[in-house]
Short mmCIF file of C-alpha atoms in Angstrom, two decimals:
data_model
loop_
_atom_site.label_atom_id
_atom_site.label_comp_id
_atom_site.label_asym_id
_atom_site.label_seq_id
_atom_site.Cartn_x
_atom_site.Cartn_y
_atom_site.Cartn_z
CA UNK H 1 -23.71 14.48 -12.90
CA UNK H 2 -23.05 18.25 -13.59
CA UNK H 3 -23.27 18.65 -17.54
CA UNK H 4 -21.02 21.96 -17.48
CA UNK H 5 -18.28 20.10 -15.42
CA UNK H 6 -18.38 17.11 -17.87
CA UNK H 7 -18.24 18.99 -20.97
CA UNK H 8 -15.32 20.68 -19.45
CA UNK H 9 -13.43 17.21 -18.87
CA UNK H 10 -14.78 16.05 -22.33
CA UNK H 11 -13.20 19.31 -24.19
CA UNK H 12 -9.82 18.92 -22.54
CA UNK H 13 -9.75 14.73 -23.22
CA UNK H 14 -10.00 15.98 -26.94
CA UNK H 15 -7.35 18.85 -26.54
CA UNK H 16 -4.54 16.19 -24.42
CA UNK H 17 -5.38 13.15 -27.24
CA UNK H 18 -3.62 12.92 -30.00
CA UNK H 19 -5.89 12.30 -32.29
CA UNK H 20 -8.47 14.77 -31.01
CA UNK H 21 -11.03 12.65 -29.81
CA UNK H 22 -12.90 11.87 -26.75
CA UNK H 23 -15.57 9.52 -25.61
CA UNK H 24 -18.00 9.95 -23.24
CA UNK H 25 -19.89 6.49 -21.78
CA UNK H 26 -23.41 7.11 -20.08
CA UNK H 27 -25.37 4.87 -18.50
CA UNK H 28 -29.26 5.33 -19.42
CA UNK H 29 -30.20 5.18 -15.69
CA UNK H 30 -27.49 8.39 -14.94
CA UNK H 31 -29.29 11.61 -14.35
CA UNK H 32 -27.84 15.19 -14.82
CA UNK H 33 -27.68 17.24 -11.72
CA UNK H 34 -31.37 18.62 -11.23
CA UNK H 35 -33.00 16.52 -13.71
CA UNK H 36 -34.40 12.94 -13.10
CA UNK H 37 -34.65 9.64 -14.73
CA UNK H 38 -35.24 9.93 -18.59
CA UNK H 39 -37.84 7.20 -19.04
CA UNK H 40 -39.46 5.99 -22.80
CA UNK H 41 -42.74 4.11 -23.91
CA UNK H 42 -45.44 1.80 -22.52
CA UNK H 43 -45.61 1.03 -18.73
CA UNK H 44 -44.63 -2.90 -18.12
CA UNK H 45 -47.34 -5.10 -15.80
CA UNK H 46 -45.41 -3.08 -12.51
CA UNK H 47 -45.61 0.04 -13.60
CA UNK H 48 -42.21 0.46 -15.20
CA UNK H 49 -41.34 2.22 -18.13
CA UNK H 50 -38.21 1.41 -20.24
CA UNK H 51 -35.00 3.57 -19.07
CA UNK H 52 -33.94 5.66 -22.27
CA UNK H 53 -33.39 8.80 -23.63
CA UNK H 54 -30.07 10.37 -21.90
CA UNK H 55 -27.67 10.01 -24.58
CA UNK H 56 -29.73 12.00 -26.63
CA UNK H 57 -30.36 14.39 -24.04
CA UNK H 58 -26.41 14.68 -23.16
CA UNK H 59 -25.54 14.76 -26.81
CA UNK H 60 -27.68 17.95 -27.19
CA UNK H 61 -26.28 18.91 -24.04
CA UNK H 62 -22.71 19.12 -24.66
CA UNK H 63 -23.26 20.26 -28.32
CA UNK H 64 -24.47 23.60 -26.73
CA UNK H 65 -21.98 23.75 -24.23
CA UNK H 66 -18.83 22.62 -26.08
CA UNK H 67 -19.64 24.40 -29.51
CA UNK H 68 -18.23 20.73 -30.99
CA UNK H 69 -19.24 18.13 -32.92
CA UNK H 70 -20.59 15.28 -30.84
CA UNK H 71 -21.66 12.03 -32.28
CA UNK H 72 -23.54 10.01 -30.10
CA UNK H 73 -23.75 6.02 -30.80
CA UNK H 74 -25.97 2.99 -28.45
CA UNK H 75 -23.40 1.10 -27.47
CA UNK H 76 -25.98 -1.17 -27.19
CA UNK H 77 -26.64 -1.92 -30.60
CA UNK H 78 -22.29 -2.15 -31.00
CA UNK H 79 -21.82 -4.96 -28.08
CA UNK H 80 -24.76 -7.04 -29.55
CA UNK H 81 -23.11 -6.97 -33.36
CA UNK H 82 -19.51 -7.69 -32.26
CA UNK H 83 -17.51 -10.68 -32.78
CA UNK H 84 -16.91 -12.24 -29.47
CA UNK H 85 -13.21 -12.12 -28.06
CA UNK H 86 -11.64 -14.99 -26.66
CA UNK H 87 -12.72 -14.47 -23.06
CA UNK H 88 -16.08 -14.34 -24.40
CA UNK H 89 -15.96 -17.74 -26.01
CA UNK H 90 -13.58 -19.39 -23.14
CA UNK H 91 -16.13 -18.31 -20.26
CA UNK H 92 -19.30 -18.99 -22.50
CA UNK H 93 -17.69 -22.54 -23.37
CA UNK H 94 -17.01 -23.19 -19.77
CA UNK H 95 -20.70 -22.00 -18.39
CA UNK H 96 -22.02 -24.67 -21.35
CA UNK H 97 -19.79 -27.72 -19.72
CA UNK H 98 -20.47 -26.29 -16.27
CA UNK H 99 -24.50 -26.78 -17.25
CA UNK H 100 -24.24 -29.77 -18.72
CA UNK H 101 -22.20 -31.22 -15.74
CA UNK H 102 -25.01 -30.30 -13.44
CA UNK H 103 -27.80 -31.73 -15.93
CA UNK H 104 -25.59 -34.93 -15.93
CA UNK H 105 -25.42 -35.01 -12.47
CA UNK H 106 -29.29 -34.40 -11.99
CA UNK H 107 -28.57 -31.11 -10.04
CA UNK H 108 -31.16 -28.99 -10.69
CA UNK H 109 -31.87 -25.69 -9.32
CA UNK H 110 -29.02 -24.45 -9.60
CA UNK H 111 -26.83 -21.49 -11.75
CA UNK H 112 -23.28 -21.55 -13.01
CA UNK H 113 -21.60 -18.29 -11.94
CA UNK H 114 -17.67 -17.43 -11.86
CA UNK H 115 -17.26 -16.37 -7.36
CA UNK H 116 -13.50 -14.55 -6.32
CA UNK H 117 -12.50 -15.83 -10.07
CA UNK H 118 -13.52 -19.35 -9.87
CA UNK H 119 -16.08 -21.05 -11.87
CA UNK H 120 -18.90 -22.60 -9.78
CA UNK H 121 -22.89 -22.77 -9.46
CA UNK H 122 -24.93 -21.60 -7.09
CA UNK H 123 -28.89 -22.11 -6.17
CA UNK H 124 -31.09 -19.64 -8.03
CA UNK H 125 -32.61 -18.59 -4.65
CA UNK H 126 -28.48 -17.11 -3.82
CA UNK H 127 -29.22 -14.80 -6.71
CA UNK H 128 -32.06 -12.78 -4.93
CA UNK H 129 -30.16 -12.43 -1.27
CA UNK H 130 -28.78 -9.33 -0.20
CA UNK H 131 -28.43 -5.93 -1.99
CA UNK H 132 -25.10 -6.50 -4.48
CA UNK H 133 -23.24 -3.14 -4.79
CA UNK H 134 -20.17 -1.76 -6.65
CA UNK H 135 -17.57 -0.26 -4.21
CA UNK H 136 -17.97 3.37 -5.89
CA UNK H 137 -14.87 4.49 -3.17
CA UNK H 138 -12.71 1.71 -4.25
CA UNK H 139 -14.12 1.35 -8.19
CA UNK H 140 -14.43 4.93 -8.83
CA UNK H 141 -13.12 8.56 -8.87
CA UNK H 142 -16.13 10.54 -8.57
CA UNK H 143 -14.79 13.72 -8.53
CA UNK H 144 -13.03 13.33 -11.89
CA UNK H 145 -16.17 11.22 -13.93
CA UNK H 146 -13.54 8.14 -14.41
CA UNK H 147 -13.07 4.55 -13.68
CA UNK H 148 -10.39 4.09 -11.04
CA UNK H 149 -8.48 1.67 -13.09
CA UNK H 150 -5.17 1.37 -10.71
CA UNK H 151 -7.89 -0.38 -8.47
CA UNK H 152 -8.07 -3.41 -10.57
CA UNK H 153 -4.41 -3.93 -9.48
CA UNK H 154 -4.21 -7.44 -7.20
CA UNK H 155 -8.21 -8.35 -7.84
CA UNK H 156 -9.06 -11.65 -9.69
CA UNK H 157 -9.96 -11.40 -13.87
CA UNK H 158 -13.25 -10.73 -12.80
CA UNK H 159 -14.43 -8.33 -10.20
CA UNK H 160 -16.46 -9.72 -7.39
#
């Protein structure tokens, strides 16, 4: 992503909200344009080191380009200390009974997933065939930094 380009969406957010606030969501694998993965700590058994450091990196970022105060939070840390919604709790509930069914049943082998908005399972070996993407086109407007939420319209509770 270019950093000037998103400070300028992230400046006029603030100006067209009300309450003069914007937020900015990063994932820790994004780059910015002519940089490269920001990677933290110890190489793992494969040679992998722990994706990190971005948010930091942006926060400074857009503090020197916007001239405004930027607060920059893990969301991390938020998702895993919230209380659970009701979807949470329904699907979570339903993957328990789903398990136990297939313990009950002596089918082993197997994983409870939700397909096209159904609950099912599926054999563990499904989980490692074929690349799984997200339809950026479809999913995405890349030109603006945004979700393409109108493309949700027609498409089961959960994405497939």
């Amino acid at each position: 992503f270019n950093a000037e380009k998103l400070a300028k969406f992230l400046v006029q957010d603030r100006q067209d909200n009300p309450s003069k606030y914007a937020i900015v969501t990063i994932s820790e694998g994004a780059t910015m344009t002519g940089g490269g993965i920001v990677e933290a700590g110890e190489e793992d058994a494969y040679g992998h080191k722990k994706l990190g450091g971005i948010g930091n990196m942006l926060t400074d970022t857009l503090k020197k380009l916007t001239k405004q105060d930027i607060l920059y939070q893990q969301v991390s840390y938020l998702m895993r200390c919230g209380t659970p919604s009701f979807l949470d709790l329904m699907v979570g509930f339903n993957f328990g009974n789903l398990a136990i069914d297939l313990i009950n049943k002596r089918t082993y082998g197997q994983m409870v997933a939700i397909q096209k908005g159904v609950y099912t399972h599926i054999p563990f070996s499904d989980t490692a065939k074929g690349l799984k993407r997200v339809d950026v086109d479809e999913l995405y407007a890349v030109d603006a930094y945004r979700p393409n939420i109108r493309a949700v319209k027609g498409k089961p509770l959960f994405l497939y």
